[in-house]
């Protein structure tokens, strides 16, 4: 069975796009009709971007898990929903059919109920890449609880901040996680996060690594014990909670230009409809295809393209616990061969790091099952694109370059595999329903082709961010006030002579390090917490593997005391406060920072220095102390 809304040709695309712009409500109502609703919506869309207030499928009732699971049971109960490949190739892989996944989700939904989780409660999930992670997410969705998955690389402090912000009373975690040669002690990190935190009522702990953990009486319970209780209750099915179309499905924290990560809130129905639509069209998924998205479920890519959209489409999702380079740099290719992967979706960073090993890890690996390749998370450089195309796709697989963000829920600008044209380094054309606009600094729309500007979106799409949890004003300020009337993406963009879009990178103070989003202000806050630090400024610089690296300029109280040790201590502080992903690659101790007379740090100058572009710093005459620039240049690391 093909999907009723799958676009099959360029002219199909052009027609769908035109329809989606001319009558968006009709267009999306037509797509939404293919989903399972408990009650049909009254009105397709209500919106204004000033508040902002966006509602899709008003008064519609549904439960996304009935779309992910129940409705596939008759047709495809023995079809694999999730294929899980463990970290260690010696360990057996696991397959969960739709039937089995349905059973496990119901079982765990009962566990949640037994532990007091109710509709609307926030549940924090901090687990490794094991099949129980999607089970936990879907079980939350089934009972109507709002999950907030936190990536395993975040520190206890980051978890505590997020728990507090979301007022999450429940946590689901693992004793530990395997990633490459490392065991990561997840439960211990949770315990550190919970020191002094009184509102968390229950921590459910899955056994994975058998790392010793402390289990606090009355608060901590084992996943396995709780499952046994449900078994003795006779494993009753869990009637999926009736959710309003606009009820939040999940919160996912992401970095912005301020020091504090914000909880991006996605709705139940709009997210479901739009993400599934993009999955089927961008990847040109065919029933039975094995889709391997290499992202971690801790990021939005994993939420959307490992879990929700693909299960809604009745597809087979391959999830991998480990890392691309362990036990060797052939791990991905072994997985492709072993599970006959048809679609491979990964990040330019991963491609660049594998490229560095040359082609020998690919030799002798059968990659002939591959039909479609995808990239996400950062601009892809031409060299990596060519390598991916030639050595992995053997010249036969279209590459989709999917541009989107945590806030957009799913892909916004991308070619559709084999259906619309590809161009290396370009996300190419907007998907149906998406109206990109380039604006200048003043917010004036830049029309025509062969132009650059800041990327905005003119009209709501179903999976647009609804709010930032607990602080709607922040959502408005961040996305809807810079250019009134538009959603502002924070990205710079070029539109070529054919109208193809190329994302050129962030224009705000957000870095993209190995496809992970990190706010410079967040890193500065962490550095400034270190004893002896007076002030700091963090900027990005081009990094061969990571795309962007983190460069920190730091002023110490006592400049010349044991700088090497201080540098290491500083890195340790950043690891403690945010997590290892935010560790600066370079730390330069400076005596002053370039500031305007009003005290604002001139980041432009620091960026140039970090990039190594020392000769062309632009006008520095407006600086309070122009001399400081010479000192910084001389001390560049
Ligand atoms: C930022 C969003 C999209 C899910 C993973 C990252 C950058 C994303 C592309 C692409 C160039 C891209 C943008 C965007 N980005 N995809 N195909 N080409 N840049 O989600 O953490 O919310 O980051 O990633 O700068 O704003 P995220």
CSV table of N, CA and C and ligand atoms in Angstrom, one decimal, residues 254 300-301 375-380 401-407 427 489 491 503 505-506 512 515-517, ligand 1:
chain,number,residue,atom,x,y,z
A,254,UNK,N,15.8,23.3,24.2
A,254,UNK,CA,16.8,23.6,23.2
A,254,UNK,C,17.4,25.0,23.6
A,300,UNK,N,15.5,16.4,18.6
A,300,UNK,CA,14.2,16.4,17.9
A,300,UNK,C,14.2,15.5,16.7
A,301,UNK,N,15.3,15.3,16.0
A,301,UNK,CA,15.4,14.4,14.9
A,301,UNK,C,15.0,13.0,15.3
A,375,UNK,N,20.5,14.0,5.0
A,375,UNK,CA,21.4,14.7,6.0
A,375,UNK,C,20.5,15.7,6.7
A,376,UNK,N,21.0,16.1,7.9
A,376,UNK,CA,20.2,17.0,8.8
A,376,UNK,C,21.1,17.6,9.8
A,377,UNK,N,20.8,18.8,10.2
A,377,UNK,CA,21.4,19.4,11.4
A,377,UNK,C,22.3,20.5,11.1
A,378,UNK,N,23.0,20.5,10.0
A,378,UNK,CA,24.0,21.6,9.7
A,378,UNK,C,24.1,21.7,8.2
A,379,UNK,N,24.7,22.7,7.7
A,379,UNK,CA,25.0,22.8,6.3
A,379,UNK,C,26.0,21.7,5.9
A,380,UNK,N,25.8,21.1,4.8
A,380,UNK,CA,26.8,20.1,4.4
A,380,UNK,C,27.7,20.7,3.4
A,401,UNK,N,18.6,16.8,1.7
A,401,UNK,CA,19.2,17.7,2.7
A,401,UNK,C,18.0,18.4,3.4
A,402,UNK,N,17.7,18.0,4.6
A,402,UNK,CA,16.5,18.4,5.2
A,402,UNK,C,16.8,19.5,6.2
A,403,UNK,N,16.3,20.7,6.0
A,403,UNK,CA,16.4,21.8,6.9
A,403,UNK,C,15.2,21.9,7.8
A,404,UNK,N,15.5,22.0,9.1
A,404,UNK,CA,14.4,22.2,10.0
A,404,UNK,C,15.0,22.5,11.4
A,405,UNK,N,14.1,22.6,12.4
A,405,UNK,CA,14.6,23.0,13.7
A,405,UNK,C,13.7,22.3,14.8
A,406,UNK,N,14.2,22.3,16.0
A,406,UNK,CA,13.4,21.8,17.1
A,406,UNK,C,12.0,22.4,17.1
A,407,UNK,N,12.0,23.7,16.9
A,407,UNK,CA,10.8,24.5,16.9
A,407,UNK,C,9.8,24.2,15.8
A,427,UNK,N,19.2,22.9,0.7
A,427,UNK,CA,18.0,22.2,1.2
A,427,UNK,C,17.0,22.2,0.0
A,489,UNK,N,13.5,32.3,12.1
A,489,UNK,CA,14.2,31.0,12.3
A,489,UNK,C,15.5,31.1,13.0
A,491,UNK,N,18.1,31.7,11.2
A,491,UNK,CA,19.1,31.3,10.2
A,491,UNK,C,19.2,32.3,9.1
A,503,UNK,N,20.8,27.1,3.3
A,503,UNK,CA,20.9,27.6,4.7
A,503,UNK,C,22.4,27.9,4.9
A,505,UNK,N,23.7,29.3,7.9
A,505,UNK,CA,24.1,29.2,9.3
A,505,UNK,C,23.3,30.2,10.2
A,506,UNK,N,23.5,30.1,11.5
A,506,UNK,CA,22.8,30.9,12.4
A,506,UNK,C,23.2,32.4,12.3
A,512,UNK,N,26.4,25.8,16.3
A,512,UNK,CA,26.0,24.5,15.9
A,512,UNK,C,27.2,23.6,15.9
A,515,UNK,N,26.3,19.4,14.9
A,515,UNK,CA,24.8,19.3,14.8
A,515,UNK,C,24.1,19.5,16.1
A,516,UNK,N,24.8,19.9,17.1
A,516,UNK,CA,24.1,20.2,18.4
A,516,UNK,C,24.0,21.6,18.6
A,517,UNK,N,22.9,22.1,19.1
A,517,UNK,CA,22.7,23.5,19.3
A,517,UNK,C,23.2,24.0,20.6
B,1,LIG,C1,19.4,24.4,13.4
B,1,LIG,C2,18.3,23.8,14.2
B,1,LIG,C3,16.8,19.8,12.4
B,1,LIG,C4,16.9,18.8,13.5
B,1,LIG,C5,18.3,18.8,14.1
B,1,LIG,C6,18.8,20.2,14.6
B,1,LIG,C7,20.6,24.0,11.5
B,1,LIG,C8,19.3,22.1,10.6
B,1,LIG,C9,20.0,22.0,8.5
B,1,LIG,C10,20.3,21.8,7.1
B,1,LIG,C11,21.7,23.6,7.2
B,1,LIG,C12,20.7,23.1,9.2
B,1,LIG,C13,20.0,25.4,11.4
B,1,LIG,C14,18.8,25.3,12.3
B,1,LIG,N1,20.2,23.1,10.4
B,1,LIG,N2,19.2,21.4,9.4
B,1,LIG,N3,19.8,20.8,6.5
B,1,LIG,N4,21.2,22.6,6.5
B,1,LIG,N5,21.5,23.9,8.5
B,1,LIG,O1,17.8,20.9,15.3
B,1,LIG,O2,19.0,21.6,17.3
B,1,LIG,O3,16.9,22.7,16.6
B,1,LIG,O4,19.0,23.1,15.3
B,1,LIG,O5,20.2,23.5,12.8
B,1,LIG,O6,20.9,26.3,11.8
B,1,LIG,O7,18.4,26.5,12.8
B,1,LIG,P1,18.1,22.1,16.2
